[in-house]
Coordinates of C-alpha atoms in Angstrom, one line a residue:
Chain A
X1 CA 0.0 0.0 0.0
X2 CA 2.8 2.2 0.8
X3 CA 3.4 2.7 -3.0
X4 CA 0.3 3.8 -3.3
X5 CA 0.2 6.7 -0.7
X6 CA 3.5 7.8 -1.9
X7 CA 2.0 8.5 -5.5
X8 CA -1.1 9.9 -4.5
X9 CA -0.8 12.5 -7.4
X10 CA -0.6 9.4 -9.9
X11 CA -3.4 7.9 -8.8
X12 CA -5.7 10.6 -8.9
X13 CA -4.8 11.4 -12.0
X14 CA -5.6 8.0 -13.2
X15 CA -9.2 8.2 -11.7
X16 CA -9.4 11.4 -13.1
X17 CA -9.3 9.9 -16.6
X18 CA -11.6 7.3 -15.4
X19 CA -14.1 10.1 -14.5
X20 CA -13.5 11.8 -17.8
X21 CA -14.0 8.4 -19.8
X22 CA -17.3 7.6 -17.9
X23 CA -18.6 11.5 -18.3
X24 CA -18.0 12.1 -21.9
X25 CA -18.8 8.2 -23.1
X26 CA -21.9 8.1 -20.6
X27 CA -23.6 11.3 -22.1
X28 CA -22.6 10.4 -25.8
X29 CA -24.0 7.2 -25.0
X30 CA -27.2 8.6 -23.4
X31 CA -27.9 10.4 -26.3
X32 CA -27.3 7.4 -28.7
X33 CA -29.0 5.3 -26.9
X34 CA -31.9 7.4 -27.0
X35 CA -31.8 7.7 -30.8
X36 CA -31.5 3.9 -31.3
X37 CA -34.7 3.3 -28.8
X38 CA -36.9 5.9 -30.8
X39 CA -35.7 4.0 -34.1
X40 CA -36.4 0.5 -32.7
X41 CA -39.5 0.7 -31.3
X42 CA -41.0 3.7 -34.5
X43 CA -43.4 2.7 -37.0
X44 CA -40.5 2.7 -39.9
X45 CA -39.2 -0.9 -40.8
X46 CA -36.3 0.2 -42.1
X47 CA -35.1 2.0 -39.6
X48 CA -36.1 -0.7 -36.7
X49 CA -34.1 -3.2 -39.2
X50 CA -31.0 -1.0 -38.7
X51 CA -31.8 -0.5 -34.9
X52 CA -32.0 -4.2 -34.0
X53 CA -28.4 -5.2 -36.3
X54 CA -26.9 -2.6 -34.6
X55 CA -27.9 -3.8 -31.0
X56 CA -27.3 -7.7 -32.4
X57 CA -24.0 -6.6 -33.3
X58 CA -22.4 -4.7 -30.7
X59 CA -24.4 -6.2 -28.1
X60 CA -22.1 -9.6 -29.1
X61 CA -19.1 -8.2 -29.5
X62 CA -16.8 -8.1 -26.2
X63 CA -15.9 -4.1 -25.6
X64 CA -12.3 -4.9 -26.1
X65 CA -12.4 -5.8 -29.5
X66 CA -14.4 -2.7 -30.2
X67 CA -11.8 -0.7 -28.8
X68 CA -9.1 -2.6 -30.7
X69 CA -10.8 -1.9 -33.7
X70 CA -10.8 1.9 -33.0
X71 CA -7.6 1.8 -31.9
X72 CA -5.7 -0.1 -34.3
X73 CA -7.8 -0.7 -37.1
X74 CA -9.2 2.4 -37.6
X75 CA -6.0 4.4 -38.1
X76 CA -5.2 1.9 -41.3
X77 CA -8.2 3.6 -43.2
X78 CA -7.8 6.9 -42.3
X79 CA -9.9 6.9 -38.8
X80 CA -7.4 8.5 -36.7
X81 CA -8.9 11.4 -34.7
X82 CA -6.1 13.5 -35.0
X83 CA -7.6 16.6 -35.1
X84 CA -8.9 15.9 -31.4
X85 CA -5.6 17.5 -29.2
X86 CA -6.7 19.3 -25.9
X87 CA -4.9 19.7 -23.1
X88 CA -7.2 20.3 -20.3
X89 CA -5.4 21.0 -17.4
X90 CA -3.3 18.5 -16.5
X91 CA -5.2 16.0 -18.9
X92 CA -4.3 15.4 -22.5
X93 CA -7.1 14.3 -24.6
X94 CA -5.2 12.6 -27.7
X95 CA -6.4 11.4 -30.3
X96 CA -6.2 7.6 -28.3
X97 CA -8.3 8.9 -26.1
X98 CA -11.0 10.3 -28.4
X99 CA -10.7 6.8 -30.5
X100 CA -11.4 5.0 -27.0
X101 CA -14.3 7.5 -26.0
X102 CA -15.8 6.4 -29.2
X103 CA -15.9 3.3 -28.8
X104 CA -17.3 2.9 -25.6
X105 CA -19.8 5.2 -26.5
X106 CA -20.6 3.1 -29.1
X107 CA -20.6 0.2 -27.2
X108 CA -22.6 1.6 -24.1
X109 CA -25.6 2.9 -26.7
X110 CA -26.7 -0.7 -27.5
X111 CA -27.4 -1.1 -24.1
X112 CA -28.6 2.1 -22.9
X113 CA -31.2 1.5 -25.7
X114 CA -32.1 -2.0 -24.8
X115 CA -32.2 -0.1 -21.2
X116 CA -34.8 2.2 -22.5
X117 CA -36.7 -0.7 -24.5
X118 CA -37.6 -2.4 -21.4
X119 CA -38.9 0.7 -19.8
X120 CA -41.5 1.3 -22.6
X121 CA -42.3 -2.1 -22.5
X122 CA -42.5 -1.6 -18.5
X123 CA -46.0 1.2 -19.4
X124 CA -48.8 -0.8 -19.6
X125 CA -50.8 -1.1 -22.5
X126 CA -53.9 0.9 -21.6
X127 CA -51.6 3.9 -21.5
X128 CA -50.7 4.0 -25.2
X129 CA -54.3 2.5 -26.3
X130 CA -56.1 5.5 -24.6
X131 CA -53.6 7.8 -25.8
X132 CA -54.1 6.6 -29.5
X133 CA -57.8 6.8 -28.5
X134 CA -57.5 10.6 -27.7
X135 CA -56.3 11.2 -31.3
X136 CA -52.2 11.7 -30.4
X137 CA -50.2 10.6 -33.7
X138 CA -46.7 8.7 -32.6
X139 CA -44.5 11.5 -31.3
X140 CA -47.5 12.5 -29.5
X141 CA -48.1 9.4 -28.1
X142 CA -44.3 8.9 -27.3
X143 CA -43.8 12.5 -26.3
X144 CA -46.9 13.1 -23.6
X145 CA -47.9 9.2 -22.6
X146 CA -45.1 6.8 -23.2
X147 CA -41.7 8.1 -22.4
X148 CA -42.4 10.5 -19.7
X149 CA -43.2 6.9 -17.8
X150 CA -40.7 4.6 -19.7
X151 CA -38.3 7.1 -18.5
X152 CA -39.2 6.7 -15.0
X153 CA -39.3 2.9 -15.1
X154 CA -35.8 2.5 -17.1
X155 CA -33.9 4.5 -14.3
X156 CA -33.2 1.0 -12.5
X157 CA -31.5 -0.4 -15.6
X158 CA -29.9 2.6 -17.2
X159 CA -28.1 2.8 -13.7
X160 CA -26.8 -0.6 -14.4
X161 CA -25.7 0.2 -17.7
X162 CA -24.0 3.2 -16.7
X163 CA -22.2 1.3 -13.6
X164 CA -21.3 -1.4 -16.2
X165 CA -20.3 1.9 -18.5
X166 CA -17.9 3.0 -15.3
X167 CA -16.4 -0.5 -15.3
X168 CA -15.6 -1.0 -18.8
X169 CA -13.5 2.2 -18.5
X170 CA -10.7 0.0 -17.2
X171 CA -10.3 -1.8 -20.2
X172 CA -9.1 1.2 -22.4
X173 CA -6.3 0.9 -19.8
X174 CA -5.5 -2.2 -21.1
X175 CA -5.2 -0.2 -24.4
X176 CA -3.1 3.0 -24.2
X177 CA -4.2 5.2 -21.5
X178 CA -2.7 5.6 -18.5
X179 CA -6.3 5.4 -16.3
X180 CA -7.3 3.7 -13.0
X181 CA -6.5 -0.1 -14.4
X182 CA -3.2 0.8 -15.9
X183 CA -2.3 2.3 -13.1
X184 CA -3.0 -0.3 -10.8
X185 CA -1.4 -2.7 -13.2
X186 CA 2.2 -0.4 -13.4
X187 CA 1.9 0.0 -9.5
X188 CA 1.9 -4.2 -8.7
X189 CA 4.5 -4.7 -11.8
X190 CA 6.9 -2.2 -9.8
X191 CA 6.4 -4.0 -6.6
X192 CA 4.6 -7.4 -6.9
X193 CA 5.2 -7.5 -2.8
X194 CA 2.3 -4.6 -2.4
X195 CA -0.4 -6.6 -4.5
X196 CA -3.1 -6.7 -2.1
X197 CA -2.5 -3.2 -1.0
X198 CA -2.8 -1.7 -4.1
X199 CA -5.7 -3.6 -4.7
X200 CA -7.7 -3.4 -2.0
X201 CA -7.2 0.9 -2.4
X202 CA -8.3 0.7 -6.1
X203 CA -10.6 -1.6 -5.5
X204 CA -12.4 0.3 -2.8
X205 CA -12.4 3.2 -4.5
X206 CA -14.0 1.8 -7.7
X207 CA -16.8 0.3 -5.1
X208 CA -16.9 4.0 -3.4
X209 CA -17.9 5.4 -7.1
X210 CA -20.4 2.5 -8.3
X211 CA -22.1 3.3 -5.1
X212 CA -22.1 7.0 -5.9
X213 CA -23.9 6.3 -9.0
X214 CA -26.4 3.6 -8.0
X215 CA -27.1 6.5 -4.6
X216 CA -27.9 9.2 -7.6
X217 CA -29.7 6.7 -9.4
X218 CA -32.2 5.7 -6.7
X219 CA -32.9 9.3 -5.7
X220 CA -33.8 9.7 -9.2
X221 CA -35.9 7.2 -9.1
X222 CA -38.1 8.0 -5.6
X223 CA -37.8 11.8 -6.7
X224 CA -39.4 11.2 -10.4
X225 CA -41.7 8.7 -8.7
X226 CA -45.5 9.7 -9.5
X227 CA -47.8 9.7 -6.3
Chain B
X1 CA -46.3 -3.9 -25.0
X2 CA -45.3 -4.7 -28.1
X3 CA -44.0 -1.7 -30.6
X4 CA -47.2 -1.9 -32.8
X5 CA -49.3 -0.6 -30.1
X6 CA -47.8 2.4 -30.3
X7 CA -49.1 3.7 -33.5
X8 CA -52.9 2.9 -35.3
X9 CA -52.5 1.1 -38.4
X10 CA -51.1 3.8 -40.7
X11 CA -54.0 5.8 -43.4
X12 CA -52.8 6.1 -47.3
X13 CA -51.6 9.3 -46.2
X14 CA -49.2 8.1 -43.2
X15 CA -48.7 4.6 -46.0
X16 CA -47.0 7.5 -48.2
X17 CA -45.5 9.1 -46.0
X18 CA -43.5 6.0 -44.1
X19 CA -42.8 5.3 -47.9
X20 CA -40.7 8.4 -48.3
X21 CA -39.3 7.8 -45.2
X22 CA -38.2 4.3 -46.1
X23 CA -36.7 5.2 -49.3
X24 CA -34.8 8.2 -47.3
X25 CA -33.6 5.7 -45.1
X26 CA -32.5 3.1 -47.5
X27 CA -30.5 5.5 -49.7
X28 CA -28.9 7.1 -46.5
X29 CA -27.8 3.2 -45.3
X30 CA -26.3 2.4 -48.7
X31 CA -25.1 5.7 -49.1
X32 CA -23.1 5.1 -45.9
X33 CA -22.1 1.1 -46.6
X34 CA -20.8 2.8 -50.0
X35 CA -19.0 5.4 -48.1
X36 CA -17.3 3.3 -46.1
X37 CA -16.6 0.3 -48.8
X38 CA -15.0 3.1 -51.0
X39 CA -13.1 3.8 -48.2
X40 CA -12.1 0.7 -47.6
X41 CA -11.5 0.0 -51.2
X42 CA -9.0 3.2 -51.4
X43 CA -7.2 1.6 -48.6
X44 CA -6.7 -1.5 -50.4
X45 CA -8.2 -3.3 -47.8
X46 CA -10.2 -5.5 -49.8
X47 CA -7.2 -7.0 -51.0
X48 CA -6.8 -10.3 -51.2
X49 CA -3.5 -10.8 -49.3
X50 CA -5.6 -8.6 -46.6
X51 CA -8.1 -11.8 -46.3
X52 CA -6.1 -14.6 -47.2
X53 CA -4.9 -15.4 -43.8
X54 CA -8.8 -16.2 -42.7
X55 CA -8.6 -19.0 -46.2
X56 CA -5.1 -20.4 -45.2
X57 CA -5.9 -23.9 -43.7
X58 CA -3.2 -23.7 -41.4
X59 CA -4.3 -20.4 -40.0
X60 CA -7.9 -21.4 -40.0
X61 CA -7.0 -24.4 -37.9
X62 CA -5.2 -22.3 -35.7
X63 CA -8.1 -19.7 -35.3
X64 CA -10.5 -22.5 -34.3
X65 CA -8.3 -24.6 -32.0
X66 CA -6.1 -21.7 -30.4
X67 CA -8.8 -19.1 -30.3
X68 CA -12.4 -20.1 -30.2
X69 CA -11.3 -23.6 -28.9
X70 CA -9.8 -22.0 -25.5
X71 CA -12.2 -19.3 -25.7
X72 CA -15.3 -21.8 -25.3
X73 CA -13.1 -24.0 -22.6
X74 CA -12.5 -20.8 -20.4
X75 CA -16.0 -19.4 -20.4
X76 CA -17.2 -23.2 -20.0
X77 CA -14.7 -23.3 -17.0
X78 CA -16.3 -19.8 -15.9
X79 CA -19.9 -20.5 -16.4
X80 CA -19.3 -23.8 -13.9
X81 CA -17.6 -22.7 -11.2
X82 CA -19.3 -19.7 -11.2
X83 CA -22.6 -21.5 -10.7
X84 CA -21.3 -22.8 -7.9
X85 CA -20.1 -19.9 -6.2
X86 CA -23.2 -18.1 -7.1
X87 CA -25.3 -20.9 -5.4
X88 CA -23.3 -21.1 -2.1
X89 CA -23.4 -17.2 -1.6
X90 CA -27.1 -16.3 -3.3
X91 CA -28.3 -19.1 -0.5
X92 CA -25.7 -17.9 2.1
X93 CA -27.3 -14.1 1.8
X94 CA -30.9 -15.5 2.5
X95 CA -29.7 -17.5 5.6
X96 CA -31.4 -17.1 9.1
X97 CA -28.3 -16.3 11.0
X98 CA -26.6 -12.9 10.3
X99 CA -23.3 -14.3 10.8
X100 CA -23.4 -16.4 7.5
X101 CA -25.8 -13.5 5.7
X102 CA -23.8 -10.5 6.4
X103 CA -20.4 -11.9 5.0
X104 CA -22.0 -13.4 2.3
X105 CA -24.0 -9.9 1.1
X106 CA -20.5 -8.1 1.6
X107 CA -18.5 -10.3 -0.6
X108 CA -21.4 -10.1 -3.4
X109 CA -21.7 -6.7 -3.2
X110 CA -18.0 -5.9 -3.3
X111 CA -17.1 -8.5 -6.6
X112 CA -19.8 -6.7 -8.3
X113 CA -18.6 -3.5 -8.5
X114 CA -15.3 -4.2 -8.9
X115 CA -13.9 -4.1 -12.7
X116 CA -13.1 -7.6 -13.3
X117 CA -9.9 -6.3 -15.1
X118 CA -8.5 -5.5 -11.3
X119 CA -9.3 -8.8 -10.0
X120 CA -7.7 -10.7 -12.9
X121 CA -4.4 -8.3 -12.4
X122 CA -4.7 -9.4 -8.5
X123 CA -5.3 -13.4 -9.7
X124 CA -2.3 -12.8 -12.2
X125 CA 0.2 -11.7 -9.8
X126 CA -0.5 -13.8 -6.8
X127 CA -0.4 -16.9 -8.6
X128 CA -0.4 -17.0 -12.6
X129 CA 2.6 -14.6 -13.1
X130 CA 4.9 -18.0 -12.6
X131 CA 3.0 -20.6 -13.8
X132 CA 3.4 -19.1 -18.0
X133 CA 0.0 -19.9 -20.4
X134 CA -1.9 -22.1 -18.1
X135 CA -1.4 -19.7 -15.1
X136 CA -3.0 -16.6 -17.0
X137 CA -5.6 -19.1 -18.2
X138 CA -6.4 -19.4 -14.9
X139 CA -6.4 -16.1 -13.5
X140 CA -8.8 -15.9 -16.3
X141 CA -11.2 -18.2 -15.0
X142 CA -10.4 -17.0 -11.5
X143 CA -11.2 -13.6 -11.9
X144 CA -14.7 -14.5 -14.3
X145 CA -15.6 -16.4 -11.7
X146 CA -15.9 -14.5 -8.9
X147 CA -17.7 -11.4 -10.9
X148 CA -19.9 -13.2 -12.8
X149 CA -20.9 -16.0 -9.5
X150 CA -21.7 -13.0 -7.6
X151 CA -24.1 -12.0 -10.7
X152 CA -25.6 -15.0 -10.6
X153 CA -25.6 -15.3 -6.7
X154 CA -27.8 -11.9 -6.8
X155 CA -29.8 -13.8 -9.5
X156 CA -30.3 -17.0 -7.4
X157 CA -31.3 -15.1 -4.4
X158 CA -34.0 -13.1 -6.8
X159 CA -35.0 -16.4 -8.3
X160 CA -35.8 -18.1 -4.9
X161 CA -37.6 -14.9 -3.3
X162 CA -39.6 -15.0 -6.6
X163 CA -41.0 -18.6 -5.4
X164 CA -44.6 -17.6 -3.7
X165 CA -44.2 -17.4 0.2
X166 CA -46.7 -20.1 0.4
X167 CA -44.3 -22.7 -1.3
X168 CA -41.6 -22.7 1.6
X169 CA -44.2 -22.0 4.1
X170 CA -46.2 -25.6 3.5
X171 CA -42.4 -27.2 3.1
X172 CA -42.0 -26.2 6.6
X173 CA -45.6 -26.6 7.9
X174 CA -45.1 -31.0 6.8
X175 CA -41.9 -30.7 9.0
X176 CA -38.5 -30.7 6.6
X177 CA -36.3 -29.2 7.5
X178 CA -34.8 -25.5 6.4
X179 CA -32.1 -27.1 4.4
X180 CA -34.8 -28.9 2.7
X181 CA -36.9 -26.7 1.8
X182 CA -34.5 -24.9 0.0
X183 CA -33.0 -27.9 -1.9
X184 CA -36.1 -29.4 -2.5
X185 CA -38.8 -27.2 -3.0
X186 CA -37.6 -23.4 -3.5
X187 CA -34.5 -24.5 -5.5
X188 CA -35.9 -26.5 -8.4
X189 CA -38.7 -23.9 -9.3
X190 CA -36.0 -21.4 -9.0
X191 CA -33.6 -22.7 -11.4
X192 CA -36.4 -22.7 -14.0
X193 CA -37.0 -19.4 -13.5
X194 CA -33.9 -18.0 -13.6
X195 CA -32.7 -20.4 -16.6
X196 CA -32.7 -18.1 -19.3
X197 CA -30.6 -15.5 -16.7
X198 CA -27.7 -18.2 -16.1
X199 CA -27.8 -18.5 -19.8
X200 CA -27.5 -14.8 -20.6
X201 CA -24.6 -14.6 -17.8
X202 CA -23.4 -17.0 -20.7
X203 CA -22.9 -14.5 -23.0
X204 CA -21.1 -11.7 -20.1
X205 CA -19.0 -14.9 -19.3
X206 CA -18.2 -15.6 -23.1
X207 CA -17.5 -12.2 -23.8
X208 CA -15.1 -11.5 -20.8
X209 CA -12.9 -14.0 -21.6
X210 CA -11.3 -11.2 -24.3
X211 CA -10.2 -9.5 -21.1
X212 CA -7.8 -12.4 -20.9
X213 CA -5.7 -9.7 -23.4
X214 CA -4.7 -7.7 -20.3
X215 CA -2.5 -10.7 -19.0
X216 CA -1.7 -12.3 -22.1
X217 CA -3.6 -15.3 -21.6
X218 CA -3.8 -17.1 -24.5
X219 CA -7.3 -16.9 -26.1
X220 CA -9.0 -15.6 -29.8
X221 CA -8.3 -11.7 -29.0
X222 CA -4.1 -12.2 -28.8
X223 CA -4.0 -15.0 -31.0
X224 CA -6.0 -12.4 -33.7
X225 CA -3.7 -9.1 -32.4
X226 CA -0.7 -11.3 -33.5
X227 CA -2.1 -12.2 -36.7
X228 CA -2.8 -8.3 -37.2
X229 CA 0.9 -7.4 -36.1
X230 CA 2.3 -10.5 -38.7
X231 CA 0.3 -9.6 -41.8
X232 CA -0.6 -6.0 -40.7
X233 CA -4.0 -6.5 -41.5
X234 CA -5.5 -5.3 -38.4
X235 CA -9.0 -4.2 -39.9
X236 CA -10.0 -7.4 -41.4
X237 CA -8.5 -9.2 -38.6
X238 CA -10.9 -7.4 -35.9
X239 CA -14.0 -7.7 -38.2
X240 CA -13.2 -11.3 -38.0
X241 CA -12.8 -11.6 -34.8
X242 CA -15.8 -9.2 -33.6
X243 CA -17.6 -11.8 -36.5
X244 CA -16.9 -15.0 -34.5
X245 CA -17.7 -13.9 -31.4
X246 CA -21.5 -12.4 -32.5
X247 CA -21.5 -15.7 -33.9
X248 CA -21.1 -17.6 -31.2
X249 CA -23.2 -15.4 -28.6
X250 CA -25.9 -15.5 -30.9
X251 CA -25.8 -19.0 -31.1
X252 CA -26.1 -18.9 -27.4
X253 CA -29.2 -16.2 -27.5
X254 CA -30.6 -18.8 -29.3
X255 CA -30.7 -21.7 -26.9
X256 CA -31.5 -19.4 -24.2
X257 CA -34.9 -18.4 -26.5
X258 CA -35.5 -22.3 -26.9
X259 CA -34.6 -22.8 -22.9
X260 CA -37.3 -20.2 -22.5
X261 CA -39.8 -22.0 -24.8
X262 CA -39.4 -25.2 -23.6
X263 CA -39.1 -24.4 -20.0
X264 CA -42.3 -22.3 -20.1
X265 CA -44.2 -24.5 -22.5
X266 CA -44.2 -22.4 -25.6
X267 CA -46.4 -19.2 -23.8
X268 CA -43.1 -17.2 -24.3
X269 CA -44.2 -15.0 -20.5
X270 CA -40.8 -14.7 -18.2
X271 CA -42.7 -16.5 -15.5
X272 CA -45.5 -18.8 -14.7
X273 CA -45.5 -16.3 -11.5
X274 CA -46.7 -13.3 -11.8
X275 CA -44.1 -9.9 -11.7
X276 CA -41.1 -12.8 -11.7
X277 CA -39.7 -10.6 -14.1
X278 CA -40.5 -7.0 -13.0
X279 CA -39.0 -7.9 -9.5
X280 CA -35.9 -9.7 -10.5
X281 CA -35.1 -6.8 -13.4
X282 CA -34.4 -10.1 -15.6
X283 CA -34.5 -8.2 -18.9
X284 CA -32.4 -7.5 -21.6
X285 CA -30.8 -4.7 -19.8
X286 CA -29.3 -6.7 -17.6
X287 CA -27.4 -8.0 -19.9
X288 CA -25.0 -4.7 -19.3
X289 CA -21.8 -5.6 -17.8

């Protein structure tokens, strides 16, 4: 543990890119997510065709490979993100780390919109019948009846996908930046001796931020709560 | 609720309209795929010496037995002992005595929100880091098994509180036995239930083992890196590799669909109980880690 408390700096600059993976990748994803839903579950085949092989598809594929491909295929055709080179204070955002954002993003917005799925399919049916009854066309029915309650009743399981998100952020330490896993990783190479030290600190604090998020996410859900 | 409840049954005007929208669609999808096969093209990645490692017998061979081979083996290993664990500590949290409960709850609790990457690391270098292949094979299984048993020992425990109260209740009322009554009577209903769970825990399981990467355990993803690094044909070689593995999850999907049918007698519900699902949060979505 000792090597741990004498590079406190390092460490929290590794959770810091942690943080920053889980913020950007968890809002892109979000938003995604969101997109995918409304194009699964819309009255346009195509477009649910191309929703559902994109969930089949990245669903199955293990996040690591993703982030390979991003990483080291996509700079063979061109896909490098170069242009992406902030420095923001003491974090570099590199064009690794933009390729890595990406892919968890697109990895995280299968799930957030099989999250969102099972939320709509949480509203019972009455609710959309009798809002199709009232005259509302589809956005209408989505916009006033459907997601305002899907929303509520996908809180449990977008929390879960978003832990899961906060997870996954370790393995782009296993591909190129220097965050929470790859620091833990350097840390027992230097001294093998400290192993349970080091891991019980990272450990705990990667338990100390799931909780954080699944605290947030059940005040959400008891504050959106109707009657 | 199924999507088509959502909207009537479209007018001529709407049938026109979803037309357009189609077409829009369509043309936008191929206008993409032809982006990106142009791009592709310009690349020369549709070469053949780009592909002709995934024809070469020898490679093939080596793909099948060195990649998915092990692959299948360690999530096999996994998905075992992870059952296991997940029974002892799922039953362990709904003990009587606090002393066996509170333990159990901790340890669950504390493998599930910790990245499994970290545990493997930990596994690795207490006991694989001398032991060469077999060792990071094993931290492998190690470190899948304790994450994904305490999944499924959060999924046992919802599985046997899903069993109606009255079930354990009569089990005690004709004299067994607490023991009993779980082994007997809450625990085989249970399993049904929570069948189509284990078998989606599967998938996480299957999926994981890429992780294996991190310590250089041998297994599809580092076999495929090195065939990327040899022929530098990194793209095809991912697209390959993310191809075999949706292949063989969605093989899996679909024996957990048949499970489901056959286990529930073709109705398709998650549940002969009522709100199985709702309570356990059995969906799709939790599908995420």
């Amino acid at each position: 543990m000792q090597i741990v408390l004498d590079n406190l700096d390092l460490v929290a600059r590794a959770f810091g890119y942690t943080l920053l993976f889980f913020v950007i990748a968890g809002v892109i994803s979000l938003l995604l997510g969101t997109a995918l839903a409304a194009m699964r579950v819309g009255p346009v085949a195509v477009l649910r065709g191309v929703g559902t092989a994109y969930v089949l598809v990245v669903r199955n594929t293990p996040l690591l490979v993703v982030l390979l491909f991003f990483r080291y295929a996509g700079p063979r055709v061109g896909l490098t993100f170069s242009f992406v080179d902030l420095q923001v204070g003491s974090f570099r955002i590199n064009n690794i780390f933009a390729a890595l954002v990406v892919g968890l993003s697109l990895y995280t917005a299968a799930f957030v919109c099989e999250a969102l799925r099972s939320g709509i399919n949480a509203v019972p049916l009455g609710q959309a019948e009798a809002a199709r009854a009232v005259g509302l066309p589809f956005g209408g029915v989505m916009r006033e009846v459907i997601l305002p309650q899907a929303i509520r009743a996908s809180v449990p399981p977008m929390a879960s996908v978003q832990i899961a998100l906060l997870k996954n952020t370790t393995v782009c330490g296993a591909i190129g930046v220097v965050e929470a896993f790859a620091r833990m990783r350097g840390f027992t190479n230097n001294d093998p001796t400290q192993r349970y030290g080091i891991f019980v600190v990272f450990a705990a604090i990667f338990v100390v931020l799931v909780f954080a998020v699944s605290f947030l996410a059940n005040r959400l859900e008891r504050r959106w709560r109707v009657a | 609720m199924s999507a088509s409840v959502l909207f009537d049954a479209p007018g001529p005007r709407t049938v026109r309209r979803h037309r357009l929208y189609t077409v829009a669609v369509s043309l936008v999808v191929l206008a993409v795929i032809g982006w990106i096969g142009l791009r592709l093209y310009q690349e020369g990645q549709f070469a053949y010496e780009m592909w002709e490692v995934f024809i070469t017998p020898r490679y093939v061979e080596a793909i099948l037995v060195d990649g998915v081979l092990v692959v299948l083996q360690m999530a096999a290993a996994a998905v075992v002992l992870s059952v296991v664990f997940g029974l002892v500590f799922g039953i362990a949290k709904l003990a009587e005595s606090p002393f066996v409960r509170l333990p159990a709850t901790a340890v669950v609790e504390f493998f599930r929100a910790v990245p499994v990457l970290l545990l493997m690391i930990l596994v690795f270098f207490s006991y694989g880091i001398t032991r060469g292949d077999s060792g990071a094979y094993w931290s492998v299984v190690v470190a899948l098994m304790l994450y994904n048993g305490s999944v499924l020992a959060e999924v046992f425990r919802a599985g046997i509180q899903a069993v109606p109260k009255g079930q354990s209740e009569a089990g005690l009322a004709i004299g067994l036995r607490r023991p009993q009554v779980t082994n007997m009577i809450l625990l085989p209903q249970a399993v049904k239930i929570m069948l189509p769970a284990i078998i989606s825990q599967c998938v996480v399981a299957l999926k994981d083992t890429s992780l294996g990467y991190a310590v250089a355990a041998p297994g599809l993803v580092l076999l495929m890196t090195r065939i990327g690094q040899q022929f530098n044909n990194q793209l095809p070689t991912y697209i390959v590799t993310a191809l075999i593995y949706v292949l063989l999850c969605s093989v899996l999907a679909v024996i957990a669909t048949l499970v489901q049918r056959r286990v529930f007698g073709g109705r398709g519900g998650p549940s002969p109980f009522t709100g199985t699902d709702a309570e356990t949060g059995l969906d799709n979505a939790s599908r995420a880690a």
